[in-house]
Coordinates of C-alpha atoms in Angstrom, one line a residue:
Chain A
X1185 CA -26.2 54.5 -61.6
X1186 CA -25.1 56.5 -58.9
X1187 CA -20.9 56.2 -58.0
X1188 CA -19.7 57.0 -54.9
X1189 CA -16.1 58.6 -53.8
X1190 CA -13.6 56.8 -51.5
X1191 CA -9.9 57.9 -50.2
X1192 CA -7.5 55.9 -48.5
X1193 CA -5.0 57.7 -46.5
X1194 CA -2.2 56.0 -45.5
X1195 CA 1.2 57.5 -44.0
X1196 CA 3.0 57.4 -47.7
X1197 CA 0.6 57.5 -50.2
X1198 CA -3.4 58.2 -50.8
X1199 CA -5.4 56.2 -53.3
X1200 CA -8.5 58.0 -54.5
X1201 CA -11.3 56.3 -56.4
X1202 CA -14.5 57.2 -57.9
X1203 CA -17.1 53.6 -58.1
X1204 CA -18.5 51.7 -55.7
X1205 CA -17.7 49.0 -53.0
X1206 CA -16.8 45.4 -54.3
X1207 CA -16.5 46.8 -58.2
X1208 CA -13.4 47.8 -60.1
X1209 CA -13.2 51.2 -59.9
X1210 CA -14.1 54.0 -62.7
X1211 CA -11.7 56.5 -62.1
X1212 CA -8.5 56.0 -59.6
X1213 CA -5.3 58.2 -58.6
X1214 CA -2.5 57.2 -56.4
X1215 CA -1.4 60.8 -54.4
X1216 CA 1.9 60.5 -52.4
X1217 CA 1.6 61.7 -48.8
X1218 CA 3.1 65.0 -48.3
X1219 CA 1.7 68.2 -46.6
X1220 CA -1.6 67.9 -45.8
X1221 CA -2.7 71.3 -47.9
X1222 CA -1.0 70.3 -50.9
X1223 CA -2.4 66.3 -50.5
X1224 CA -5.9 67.5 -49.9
X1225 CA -6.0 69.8 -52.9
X1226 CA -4.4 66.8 -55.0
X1227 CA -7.4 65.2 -53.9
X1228 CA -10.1 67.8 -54.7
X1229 CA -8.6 68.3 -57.8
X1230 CA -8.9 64.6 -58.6
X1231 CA -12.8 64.4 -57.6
X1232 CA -14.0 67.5 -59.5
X1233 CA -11.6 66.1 -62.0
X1234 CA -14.2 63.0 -62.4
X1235 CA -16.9 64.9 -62.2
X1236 CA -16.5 67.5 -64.8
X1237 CA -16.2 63.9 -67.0
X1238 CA -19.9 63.0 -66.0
X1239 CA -18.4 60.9 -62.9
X1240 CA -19.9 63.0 -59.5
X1241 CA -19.9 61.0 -56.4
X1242 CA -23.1 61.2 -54.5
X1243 CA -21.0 60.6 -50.8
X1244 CA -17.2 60.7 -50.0
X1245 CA -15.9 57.9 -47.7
X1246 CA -12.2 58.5 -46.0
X1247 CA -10.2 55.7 -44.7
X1248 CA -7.5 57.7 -43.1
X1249 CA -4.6 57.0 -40.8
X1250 CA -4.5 57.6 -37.1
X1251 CA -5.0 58.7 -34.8
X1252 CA -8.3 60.5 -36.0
X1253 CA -11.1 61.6 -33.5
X1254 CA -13.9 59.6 -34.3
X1255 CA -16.6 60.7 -31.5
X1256 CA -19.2 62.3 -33.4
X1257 CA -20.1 64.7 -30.4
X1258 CA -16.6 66.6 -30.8
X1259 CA -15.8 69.7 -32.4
X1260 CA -12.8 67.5 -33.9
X1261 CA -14.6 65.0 -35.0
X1262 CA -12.6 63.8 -38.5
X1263 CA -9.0 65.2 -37.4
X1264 CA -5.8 63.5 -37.4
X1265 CA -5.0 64.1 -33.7
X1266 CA -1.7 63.0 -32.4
X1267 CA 0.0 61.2 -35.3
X1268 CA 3.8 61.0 -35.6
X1269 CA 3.7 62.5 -38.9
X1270 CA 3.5 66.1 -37.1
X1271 CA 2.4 68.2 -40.0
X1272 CA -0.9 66.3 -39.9
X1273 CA -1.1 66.9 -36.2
X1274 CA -4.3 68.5 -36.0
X1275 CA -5.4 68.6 -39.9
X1276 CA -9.4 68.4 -40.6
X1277 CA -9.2 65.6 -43.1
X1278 CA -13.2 65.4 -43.3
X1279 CA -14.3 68.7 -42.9
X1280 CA -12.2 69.8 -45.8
X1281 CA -13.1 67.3 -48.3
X1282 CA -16.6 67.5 -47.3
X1283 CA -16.9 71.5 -47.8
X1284 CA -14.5 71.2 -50.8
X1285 CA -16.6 68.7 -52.7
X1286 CA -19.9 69.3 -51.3
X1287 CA -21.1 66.2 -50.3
X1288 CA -21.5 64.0 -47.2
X1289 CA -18.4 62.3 -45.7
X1290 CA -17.7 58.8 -44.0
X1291 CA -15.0 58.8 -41.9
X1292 CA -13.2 55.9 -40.1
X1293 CA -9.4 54.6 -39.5
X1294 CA -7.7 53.1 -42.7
X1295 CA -7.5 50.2 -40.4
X1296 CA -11.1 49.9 -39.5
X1297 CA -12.9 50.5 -43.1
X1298 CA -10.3 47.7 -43.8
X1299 CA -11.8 45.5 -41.4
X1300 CA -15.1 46.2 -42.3
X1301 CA -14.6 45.5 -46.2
X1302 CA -12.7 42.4 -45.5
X1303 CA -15.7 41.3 -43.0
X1304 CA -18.1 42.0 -45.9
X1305 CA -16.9 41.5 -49.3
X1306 CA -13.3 39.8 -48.7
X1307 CA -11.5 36.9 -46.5
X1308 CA -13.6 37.4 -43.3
X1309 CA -17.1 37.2 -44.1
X1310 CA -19.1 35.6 -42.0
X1311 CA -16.3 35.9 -39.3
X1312 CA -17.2 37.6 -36.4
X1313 CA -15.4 38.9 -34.7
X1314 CA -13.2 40.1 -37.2
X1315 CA -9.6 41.9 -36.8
X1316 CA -7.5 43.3 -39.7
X1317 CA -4.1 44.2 -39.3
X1318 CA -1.6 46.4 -41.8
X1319 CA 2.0 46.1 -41.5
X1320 CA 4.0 48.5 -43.3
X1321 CA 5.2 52.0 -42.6
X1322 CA 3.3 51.1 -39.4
X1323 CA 1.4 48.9 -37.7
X1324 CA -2.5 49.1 -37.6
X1325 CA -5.4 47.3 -36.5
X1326 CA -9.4 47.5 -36.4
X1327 CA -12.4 45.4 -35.4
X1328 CA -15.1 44.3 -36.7
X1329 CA -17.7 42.9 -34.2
X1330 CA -21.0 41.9 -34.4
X1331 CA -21.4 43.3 -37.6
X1332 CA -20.0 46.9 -36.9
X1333 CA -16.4 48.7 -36.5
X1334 CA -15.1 48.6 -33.5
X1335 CA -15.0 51.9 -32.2
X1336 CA -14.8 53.3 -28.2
X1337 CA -13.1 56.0 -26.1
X1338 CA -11.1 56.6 -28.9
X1339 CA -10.2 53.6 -32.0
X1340 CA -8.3 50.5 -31.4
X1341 CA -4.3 51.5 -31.7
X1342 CA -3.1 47.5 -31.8
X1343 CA 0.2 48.7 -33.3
X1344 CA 0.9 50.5 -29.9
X1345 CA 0.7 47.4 -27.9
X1346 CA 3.9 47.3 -25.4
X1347 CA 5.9 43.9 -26.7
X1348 CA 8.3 41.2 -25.0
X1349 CA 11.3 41.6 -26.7
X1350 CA 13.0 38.7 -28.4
X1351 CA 15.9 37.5 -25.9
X1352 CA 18.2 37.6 -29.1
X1353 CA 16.9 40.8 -29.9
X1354 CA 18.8 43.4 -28.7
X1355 CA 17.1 46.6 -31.3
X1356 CA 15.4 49.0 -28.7
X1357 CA 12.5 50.3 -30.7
X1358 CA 11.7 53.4 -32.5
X1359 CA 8.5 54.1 -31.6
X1360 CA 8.6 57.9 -30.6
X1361 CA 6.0 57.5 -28.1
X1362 CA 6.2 53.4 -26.7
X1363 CA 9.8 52.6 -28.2
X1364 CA 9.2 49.0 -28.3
X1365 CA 5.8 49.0 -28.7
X1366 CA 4.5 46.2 -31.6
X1367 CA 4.7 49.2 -34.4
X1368 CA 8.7 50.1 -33.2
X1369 CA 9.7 46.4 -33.2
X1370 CA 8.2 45.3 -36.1
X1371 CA 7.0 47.8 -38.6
X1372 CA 8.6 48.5 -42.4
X1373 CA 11.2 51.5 -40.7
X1374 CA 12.0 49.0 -37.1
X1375 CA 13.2 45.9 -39.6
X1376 CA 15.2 48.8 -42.0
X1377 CA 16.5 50.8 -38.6
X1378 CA 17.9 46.8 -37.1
X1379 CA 19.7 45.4 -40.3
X1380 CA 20.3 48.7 -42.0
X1381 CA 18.2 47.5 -45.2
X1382 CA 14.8 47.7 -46.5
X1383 CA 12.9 44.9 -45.7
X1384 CA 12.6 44.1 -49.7
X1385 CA 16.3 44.0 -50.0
X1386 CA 16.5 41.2 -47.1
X1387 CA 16.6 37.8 -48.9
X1388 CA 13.8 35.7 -47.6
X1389 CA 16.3 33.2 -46.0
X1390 CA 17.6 36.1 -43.7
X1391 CA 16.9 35.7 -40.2
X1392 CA 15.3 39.0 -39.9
X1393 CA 12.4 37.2 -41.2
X1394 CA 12.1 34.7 -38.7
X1395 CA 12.2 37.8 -36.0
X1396 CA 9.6 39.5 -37.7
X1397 CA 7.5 36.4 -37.8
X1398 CA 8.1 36.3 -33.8
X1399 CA 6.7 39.2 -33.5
X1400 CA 3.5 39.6 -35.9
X1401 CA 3.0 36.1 -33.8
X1402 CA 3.2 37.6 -30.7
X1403 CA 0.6 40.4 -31.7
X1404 CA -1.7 38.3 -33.0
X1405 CA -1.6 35.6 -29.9
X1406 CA -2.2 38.7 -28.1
X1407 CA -4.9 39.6 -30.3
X1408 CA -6.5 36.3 -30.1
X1409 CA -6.3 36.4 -25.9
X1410 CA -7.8 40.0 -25.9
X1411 CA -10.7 39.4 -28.4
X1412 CA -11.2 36.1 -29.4
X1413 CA -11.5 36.9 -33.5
X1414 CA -13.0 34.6 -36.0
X1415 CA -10.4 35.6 -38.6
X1416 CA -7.0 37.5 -38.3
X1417 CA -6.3 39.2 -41.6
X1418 CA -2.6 39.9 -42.4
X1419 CA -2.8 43.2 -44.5
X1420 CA 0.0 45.4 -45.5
X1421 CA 3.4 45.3 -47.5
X1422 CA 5.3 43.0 -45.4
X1423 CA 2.2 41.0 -44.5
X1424 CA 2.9 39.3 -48.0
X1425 CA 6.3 38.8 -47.9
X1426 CA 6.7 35.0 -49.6
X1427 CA 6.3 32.7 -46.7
X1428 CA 5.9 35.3 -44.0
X1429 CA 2.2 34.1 -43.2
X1430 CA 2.5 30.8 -43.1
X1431 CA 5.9 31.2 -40.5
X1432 CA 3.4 33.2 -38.2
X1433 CA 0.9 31.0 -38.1
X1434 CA 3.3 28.5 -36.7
X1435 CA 4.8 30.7 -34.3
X1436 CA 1.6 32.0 -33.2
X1437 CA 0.8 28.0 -32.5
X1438 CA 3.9 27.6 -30.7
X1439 CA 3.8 30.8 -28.4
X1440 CA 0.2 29.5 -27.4
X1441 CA 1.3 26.0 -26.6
X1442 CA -2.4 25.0 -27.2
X1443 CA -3.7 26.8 -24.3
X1444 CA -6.9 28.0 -26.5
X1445 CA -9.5 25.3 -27.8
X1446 CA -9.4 27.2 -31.0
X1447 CA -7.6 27.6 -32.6
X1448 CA -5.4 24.2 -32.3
X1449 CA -4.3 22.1 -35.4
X1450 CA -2.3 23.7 -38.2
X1451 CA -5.4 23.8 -40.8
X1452 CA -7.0 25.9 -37.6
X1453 CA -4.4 28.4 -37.7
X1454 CA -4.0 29.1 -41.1
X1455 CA -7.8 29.3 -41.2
X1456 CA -7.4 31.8 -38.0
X1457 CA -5.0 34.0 -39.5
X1458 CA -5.3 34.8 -43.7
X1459 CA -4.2 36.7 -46.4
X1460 CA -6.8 39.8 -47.0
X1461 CA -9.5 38.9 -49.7
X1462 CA -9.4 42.2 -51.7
X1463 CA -6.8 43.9 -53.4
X1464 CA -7.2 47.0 -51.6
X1465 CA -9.3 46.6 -48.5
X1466 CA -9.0 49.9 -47.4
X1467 CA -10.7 51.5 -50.7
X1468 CA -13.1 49.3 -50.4
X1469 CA -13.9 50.1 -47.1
X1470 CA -13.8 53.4 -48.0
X1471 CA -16.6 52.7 -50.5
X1472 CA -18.9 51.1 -47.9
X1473 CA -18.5 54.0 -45.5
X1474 CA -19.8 56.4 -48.5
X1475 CA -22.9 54.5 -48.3
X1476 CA -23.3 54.7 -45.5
X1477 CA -23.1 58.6 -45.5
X1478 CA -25.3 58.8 -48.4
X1479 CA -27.8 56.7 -46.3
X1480 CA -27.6 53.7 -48.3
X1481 CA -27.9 50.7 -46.4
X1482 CA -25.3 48.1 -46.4
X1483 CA -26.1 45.5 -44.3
Chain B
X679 CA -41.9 35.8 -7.2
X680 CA -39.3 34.1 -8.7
X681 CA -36.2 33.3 -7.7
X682 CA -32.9 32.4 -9.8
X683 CA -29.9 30.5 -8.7
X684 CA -25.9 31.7 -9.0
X685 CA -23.0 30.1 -9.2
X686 CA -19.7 31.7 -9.4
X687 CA -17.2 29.4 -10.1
X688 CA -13.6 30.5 -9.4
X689 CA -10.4 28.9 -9.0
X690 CA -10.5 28.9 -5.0
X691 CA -13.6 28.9 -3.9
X692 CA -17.1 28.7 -5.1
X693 CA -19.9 31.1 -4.3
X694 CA -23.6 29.9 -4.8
X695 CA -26.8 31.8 -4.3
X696 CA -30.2 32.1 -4.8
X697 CA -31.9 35.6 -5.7
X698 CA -32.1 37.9 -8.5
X699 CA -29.6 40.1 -10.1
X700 CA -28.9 43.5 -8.2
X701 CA -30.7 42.5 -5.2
X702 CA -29.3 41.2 -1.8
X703 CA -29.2 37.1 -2.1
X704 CA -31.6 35.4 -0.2
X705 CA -29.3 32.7 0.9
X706 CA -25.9 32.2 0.1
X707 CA -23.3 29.6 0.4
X708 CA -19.3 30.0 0.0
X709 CA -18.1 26.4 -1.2
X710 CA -13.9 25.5 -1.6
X711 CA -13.3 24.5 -5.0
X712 CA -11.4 21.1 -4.2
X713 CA -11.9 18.0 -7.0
X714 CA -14.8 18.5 -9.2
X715 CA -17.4 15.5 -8.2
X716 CA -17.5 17.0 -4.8
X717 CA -17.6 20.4 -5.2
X718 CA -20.7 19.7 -7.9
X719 CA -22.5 17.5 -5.2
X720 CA -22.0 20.3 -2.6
X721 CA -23.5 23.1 -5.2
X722 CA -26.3 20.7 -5.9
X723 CA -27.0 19.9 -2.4
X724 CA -27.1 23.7 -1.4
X725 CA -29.5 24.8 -4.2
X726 CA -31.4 21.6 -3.3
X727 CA -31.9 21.9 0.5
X728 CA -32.8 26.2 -0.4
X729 CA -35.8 24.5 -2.9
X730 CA -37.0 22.5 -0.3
X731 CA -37.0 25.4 2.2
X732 CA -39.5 27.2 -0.1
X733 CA -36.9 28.8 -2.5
X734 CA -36.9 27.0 -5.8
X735 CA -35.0 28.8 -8.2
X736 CA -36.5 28.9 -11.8
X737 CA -33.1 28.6 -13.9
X738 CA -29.2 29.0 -12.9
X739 CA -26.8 31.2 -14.7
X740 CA -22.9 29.8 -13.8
X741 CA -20.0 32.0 -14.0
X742 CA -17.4 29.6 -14.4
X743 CA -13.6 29.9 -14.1
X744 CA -12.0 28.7 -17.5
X745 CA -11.1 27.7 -20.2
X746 CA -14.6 26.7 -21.2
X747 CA -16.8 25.6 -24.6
X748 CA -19.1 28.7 -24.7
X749 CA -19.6 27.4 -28.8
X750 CA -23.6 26.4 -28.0
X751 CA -23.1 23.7 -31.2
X752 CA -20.3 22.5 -29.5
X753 CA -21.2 18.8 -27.7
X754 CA -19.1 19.9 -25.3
X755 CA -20.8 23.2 -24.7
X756 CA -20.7 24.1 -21.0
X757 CA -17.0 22.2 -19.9
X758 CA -14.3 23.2 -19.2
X759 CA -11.4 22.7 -21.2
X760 CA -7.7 23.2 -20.8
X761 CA -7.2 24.6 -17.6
X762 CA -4.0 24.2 -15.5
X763 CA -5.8 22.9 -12.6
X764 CA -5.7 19.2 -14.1
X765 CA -8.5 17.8 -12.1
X766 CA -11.4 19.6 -13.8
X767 CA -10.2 19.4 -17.5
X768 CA -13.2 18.0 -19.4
X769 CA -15.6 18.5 -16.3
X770 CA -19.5 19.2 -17.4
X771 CA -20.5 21.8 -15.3
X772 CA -23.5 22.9 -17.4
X773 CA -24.7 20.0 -17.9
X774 CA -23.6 18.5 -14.4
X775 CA -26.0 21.0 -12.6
X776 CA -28.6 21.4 -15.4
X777 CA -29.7 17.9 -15.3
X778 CA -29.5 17.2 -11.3
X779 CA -31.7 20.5 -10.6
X780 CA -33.8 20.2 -13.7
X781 CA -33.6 23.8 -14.7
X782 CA -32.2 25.8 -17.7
X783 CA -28.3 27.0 -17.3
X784 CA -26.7 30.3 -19.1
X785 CA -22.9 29.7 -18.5
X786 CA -20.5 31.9 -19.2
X787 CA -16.8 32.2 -18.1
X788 CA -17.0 34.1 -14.5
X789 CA -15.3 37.1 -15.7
X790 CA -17.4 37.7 -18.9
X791 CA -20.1 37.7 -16.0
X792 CA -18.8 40.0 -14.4
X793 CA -17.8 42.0 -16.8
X794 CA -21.7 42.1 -18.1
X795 CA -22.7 42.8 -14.1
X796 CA -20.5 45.8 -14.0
X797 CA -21.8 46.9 -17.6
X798 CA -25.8 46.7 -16.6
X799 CA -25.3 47.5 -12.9
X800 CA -22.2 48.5 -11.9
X801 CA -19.1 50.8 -12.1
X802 CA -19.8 50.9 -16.3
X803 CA -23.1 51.8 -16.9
X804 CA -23.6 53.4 -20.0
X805 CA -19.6 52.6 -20.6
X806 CA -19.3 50.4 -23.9
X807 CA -17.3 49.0 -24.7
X808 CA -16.6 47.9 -21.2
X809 CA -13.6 45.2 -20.0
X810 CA -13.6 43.6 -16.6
X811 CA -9.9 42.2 -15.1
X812 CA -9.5 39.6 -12.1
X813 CA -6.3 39.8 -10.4
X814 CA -6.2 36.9 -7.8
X815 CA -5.3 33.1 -8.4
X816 CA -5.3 34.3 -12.1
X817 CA -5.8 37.1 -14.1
X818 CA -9.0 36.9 -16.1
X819 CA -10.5 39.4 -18.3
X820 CA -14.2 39.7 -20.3
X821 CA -15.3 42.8 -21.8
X822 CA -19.1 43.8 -23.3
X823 CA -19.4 45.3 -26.7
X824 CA -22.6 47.0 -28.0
X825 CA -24.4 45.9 -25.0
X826 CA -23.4 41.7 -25.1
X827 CA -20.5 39.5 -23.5
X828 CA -17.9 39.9 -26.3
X829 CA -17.6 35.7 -27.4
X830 CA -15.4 34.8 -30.7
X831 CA -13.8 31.4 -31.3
X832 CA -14.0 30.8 -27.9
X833 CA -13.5 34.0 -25.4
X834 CA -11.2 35.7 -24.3
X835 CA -8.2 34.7 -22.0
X836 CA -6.9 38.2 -21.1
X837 CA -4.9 37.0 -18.9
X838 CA -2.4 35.0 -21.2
X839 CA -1.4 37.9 -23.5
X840 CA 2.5 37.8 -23.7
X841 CA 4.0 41.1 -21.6
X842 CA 7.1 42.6 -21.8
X843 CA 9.2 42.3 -18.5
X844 CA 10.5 45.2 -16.3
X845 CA 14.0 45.2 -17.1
X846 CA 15.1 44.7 -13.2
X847 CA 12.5 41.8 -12.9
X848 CA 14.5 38.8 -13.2
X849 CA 11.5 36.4 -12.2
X850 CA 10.8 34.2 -15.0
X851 CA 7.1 33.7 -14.8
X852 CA 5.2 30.8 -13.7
X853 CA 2.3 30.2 -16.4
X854 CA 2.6 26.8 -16.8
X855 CA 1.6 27.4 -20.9
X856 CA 3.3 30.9 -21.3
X857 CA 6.0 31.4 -18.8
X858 CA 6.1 35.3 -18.6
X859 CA 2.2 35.8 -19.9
X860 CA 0.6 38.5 -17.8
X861 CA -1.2 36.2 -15.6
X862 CA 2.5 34.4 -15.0
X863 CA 4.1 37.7 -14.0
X864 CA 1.6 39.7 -12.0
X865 CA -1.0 37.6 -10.3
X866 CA -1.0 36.5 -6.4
X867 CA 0.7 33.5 -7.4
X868 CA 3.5 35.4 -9.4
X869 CA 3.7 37.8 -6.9
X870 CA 4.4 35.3 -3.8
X871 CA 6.8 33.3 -6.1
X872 CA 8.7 35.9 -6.7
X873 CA 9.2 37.8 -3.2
X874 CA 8.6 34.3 -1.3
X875 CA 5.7 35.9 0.5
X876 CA 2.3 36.2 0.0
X877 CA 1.0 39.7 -1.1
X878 CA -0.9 40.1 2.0
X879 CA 2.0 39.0 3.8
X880 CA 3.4 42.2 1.9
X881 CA 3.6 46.2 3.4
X882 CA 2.5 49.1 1.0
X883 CA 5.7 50.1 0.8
X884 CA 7.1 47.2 -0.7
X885 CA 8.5 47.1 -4.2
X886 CA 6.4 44.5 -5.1
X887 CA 3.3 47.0 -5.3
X888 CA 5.4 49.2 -7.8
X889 CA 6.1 46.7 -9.7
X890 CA 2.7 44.8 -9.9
X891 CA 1.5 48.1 -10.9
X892 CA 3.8 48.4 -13.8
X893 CA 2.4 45.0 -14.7
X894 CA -1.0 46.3 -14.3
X895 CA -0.8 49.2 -16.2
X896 CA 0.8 47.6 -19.3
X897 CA -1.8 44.5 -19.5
X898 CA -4.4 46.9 -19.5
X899 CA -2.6 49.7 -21.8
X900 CA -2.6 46.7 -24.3
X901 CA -6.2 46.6 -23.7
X902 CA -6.8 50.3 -24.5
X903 CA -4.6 49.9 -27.7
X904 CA -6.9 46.7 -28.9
X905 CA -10.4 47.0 -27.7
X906 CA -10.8 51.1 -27.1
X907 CA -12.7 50.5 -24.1
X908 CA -14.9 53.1 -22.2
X909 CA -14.1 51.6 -18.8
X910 CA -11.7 49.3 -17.6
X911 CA -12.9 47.8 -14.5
X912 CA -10.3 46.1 -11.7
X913 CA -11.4 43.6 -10.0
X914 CA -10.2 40.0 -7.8
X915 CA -8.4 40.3 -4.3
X916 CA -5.0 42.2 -5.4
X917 CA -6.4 45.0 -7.0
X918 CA -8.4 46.2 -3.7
X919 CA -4.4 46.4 -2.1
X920 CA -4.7 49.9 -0.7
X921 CA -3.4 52.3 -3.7
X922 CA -3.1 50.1 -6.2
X923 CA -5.4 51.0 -9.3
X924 CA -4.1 54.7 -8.2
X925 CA -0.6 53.4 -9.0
X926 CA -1.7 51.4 -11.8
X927 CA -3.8 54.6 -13.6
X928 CA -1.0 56.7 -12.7
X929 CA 1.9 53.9 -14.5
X930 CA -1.0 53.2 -17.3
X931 CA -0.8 57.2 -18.2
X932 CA 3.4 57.1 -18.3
X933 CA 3.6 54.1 -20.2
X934 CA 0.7 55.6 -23.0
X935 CA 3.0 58.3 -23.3
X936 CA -0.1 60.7 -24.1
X937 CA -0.7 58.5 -27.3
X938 CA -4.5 58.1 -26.6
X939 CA -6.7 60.8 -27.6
X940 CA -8.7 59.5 -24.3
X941 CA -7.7 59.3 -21.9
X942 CA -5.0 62.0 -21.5
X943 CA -5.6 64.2 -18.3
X944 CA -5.4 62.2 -14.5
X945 CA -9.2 62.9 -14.0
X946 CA -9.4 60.7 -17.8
X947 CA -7.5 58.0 -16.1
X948 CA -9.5 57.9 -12.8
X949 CA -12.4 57.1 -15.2
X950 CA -11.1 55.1 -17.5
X951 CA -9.3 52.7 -14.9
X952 CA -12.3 51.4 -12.2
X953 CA -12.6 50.1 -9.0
X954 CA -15.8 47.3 -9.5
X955 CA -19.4 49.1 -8.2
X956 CA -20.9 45.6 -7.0
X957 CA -19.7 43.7 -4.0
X958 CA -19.5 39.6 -6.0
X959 CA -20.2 41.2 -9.7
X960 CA -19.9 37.3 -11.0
X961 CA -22.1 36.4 -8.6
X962 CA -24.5 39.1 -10.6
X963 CA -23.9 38.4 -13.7
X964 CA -24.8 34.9 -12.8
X965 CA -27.9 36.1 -12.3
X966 CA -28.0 37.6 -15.2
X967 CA -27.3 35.0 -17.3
X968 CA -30.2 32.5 -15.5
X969 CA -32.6 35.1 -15.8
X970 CA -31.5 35.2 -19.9
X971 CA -31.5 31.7 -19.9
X972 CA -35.1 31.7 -18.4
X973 CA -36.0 33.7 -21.1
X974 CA -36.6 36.8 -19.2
X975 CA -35.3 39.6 -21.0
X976 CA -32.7 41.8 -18.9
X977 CA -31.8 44.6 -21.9

């Protein structure tokens, strides 16, 4: 049997994995997310690792964050581009694994190989068109339509999306590009930088929650108006927040004021927007876009 | 040869023809859209009388304003739904015009119609994923992804994504379901609402035109953030104001903040941000949809 290797790279930490999609992993490391020379090595090291123990991966697929050049024509194709995290700025993600490791790469958004695992294997098959979103450190998004990633000029940035403010709300944003773009109103650091806690040391009856639900609703209603998904999945640390889900589904129904024909009733929302499928979309993902380098079909 | 017949169905008026796609119509008809019995029996008598001049179309495509069922298991496949204009709420266009002139139908909304016109052959060939905007009575949007009209749980209503206001715009928004949604703040409606005159009625140098732009730009900012479109084509009445989609590529590329990979030069945004390439593109993608409906294949 041959295994595979997939990496998701997210803005805090990296989980690699030696297996294959949909299976409980054989080998798997969690790499915090520091400088990019010292966090690939940590993840060379953890491949040839494997493989010296009769584990070698046949294909490497890279879930990474963004933004990343994904046009296969360009000379930077499998960079982090212009990413807040500035000591990524510019860092060759899948050239140097690739070369490291000897082996071909798949490459996509964390965001996207999310979608496309939770589109295949997890809480949106058959759903098409498909959107994942993470909340967390930041806010993400990819696509899955008919059957493939979304991908165009560039990826989908759906955390980047300009926001109305809540009236109540007077926190300006911290979005070092958009300010009060979805991602600086409403990601992990925007709910720390406007109560001046963590978002797990918030009980869940504070009304920060209620403001976040506003606006993960108002993304999503957005969302649903700009693409017309089968399935919304809520990804991400503060995605699963007790209760959290279910309050923007409601909001999301209210700020639509049954203007779309679907989705309407309450069972249609919360079959609209779910809870991801698999315990780690993104590695999974990451999985099927190893195949898919190695050639394998997936379909 | 064979002719087709067009409808394009929008808010104010109605335009109906009978041709092929991409080729001068060989008679045409403009037709006000007033209460829907009459307006039907007025499309119906035009295509009609052209039959018995010697043009007999072989199918119809409609464009139609919306919301409308485009679900083809749907019984009510081919109405509209829940539009504000009251009167044609659970009208059976389709079906209406299908059964009087005894041909096939393709409907579509009139913007996904145009946005596939544009797409085959317009201002976005070769440009996928490609989005076409309205800015008139409404603001309407469709895109085409890998080649086809992009349709989820229904389709998309671009126009009702929720928009951050300009902080001096004290004008509420007139959406009847959103308030302050994009099609509420920016189209010609909005527009003569808030500076009691019509935008015709309005010189270039007005603030108005800044300020629609701003509008503009952000709506289809969000768009680049969730769809990653090659082209963004602007289209309807108010984007041909003199200067506008320069004002509204020029606002897009301050409000991006030099976020997107692509575009990030001026000559990007010219690109990206399109005036439409066909005089009526509804009215050809109309055609396009009779001549799929026919069975002819237009790929």
């Amino acid at each position: 049997m041959e295994f595979y290797g997939a990496v998701e790279a997210g803005g805090t930490k990296i989980v690699a994995a030696v297996g294959r999609a949909g299976e409980e992993p054989r080998a798997l490391e969690r790499i915090p997310t520091t400088d990019p020379g010292e966090t690939l090595d940590r993840i060379i090291g953890f491949f040839r690792a494997r493989a010296s123990e009769g584990l070698p991966i046949r294909a490497l697929g890279v879930g990474c964050f963004g933004p990343v050049d994904l046009d296969p024509a360009s000379p930077r194709w499998g960079f982090i581009t212009s990413t807040p995290k500035l000591k990524w700025q510019g860092t060759d993600v899948a050239g140097t694994l690739g070369r490291a490791l000897g082996v071909p790469v798949g490459f996509d958004t964390d965001v996207n190989a999310a979608a496309l695992a939770e589109y295949r294997l997890g809480a949106a098959i058959g759903r098409d068109p498909a959107v994942y979103l993470t909340v967390g450190t930041g806010i993400g998004g990819g696509a899955v339509v008919d059957g493939r990633i979304l991908h165009g000029a560039s990826h989908p940035e759906m955390g980047h999306m300009l926001m109305a403010r809540r009236e109540d709300d007077g926190f300006p944003g911290f979005c070092p590009f958009h300010g009060s773009c979805w991602e600086g109103l409403a990601s992990g650091p925007a709910i720390e930088a406007r109560w001046g806690r963590r978002g797990e040391d918030l009980p869940p009856d504070h009304p920060a929650w209620d403001l976040e639900a506003w606006y993960l609703a108002q993304g999503v209603l957005n969302l649903l108006m700009a693409l017309s998904p089968r399935a919304v999945i809520l990804g991400g640390g503060i995605s699963q927040v007790p209760g959290l889900i279910d309050r923007v589904r409601s909001t999301a129904a209210s700020l639509c004021a049954a203007y779309l024909d679907r989705p309407q009733t309450p069972e249609e929302w919360s079959d609209m927007i779910r809870a991801p499928g698999l315990k780690i979309p993104g590695l999974d993902g990451a999985f099927l876009l190893a195949e898919e380098a190695a050639g394998v079909s997936v379909s």
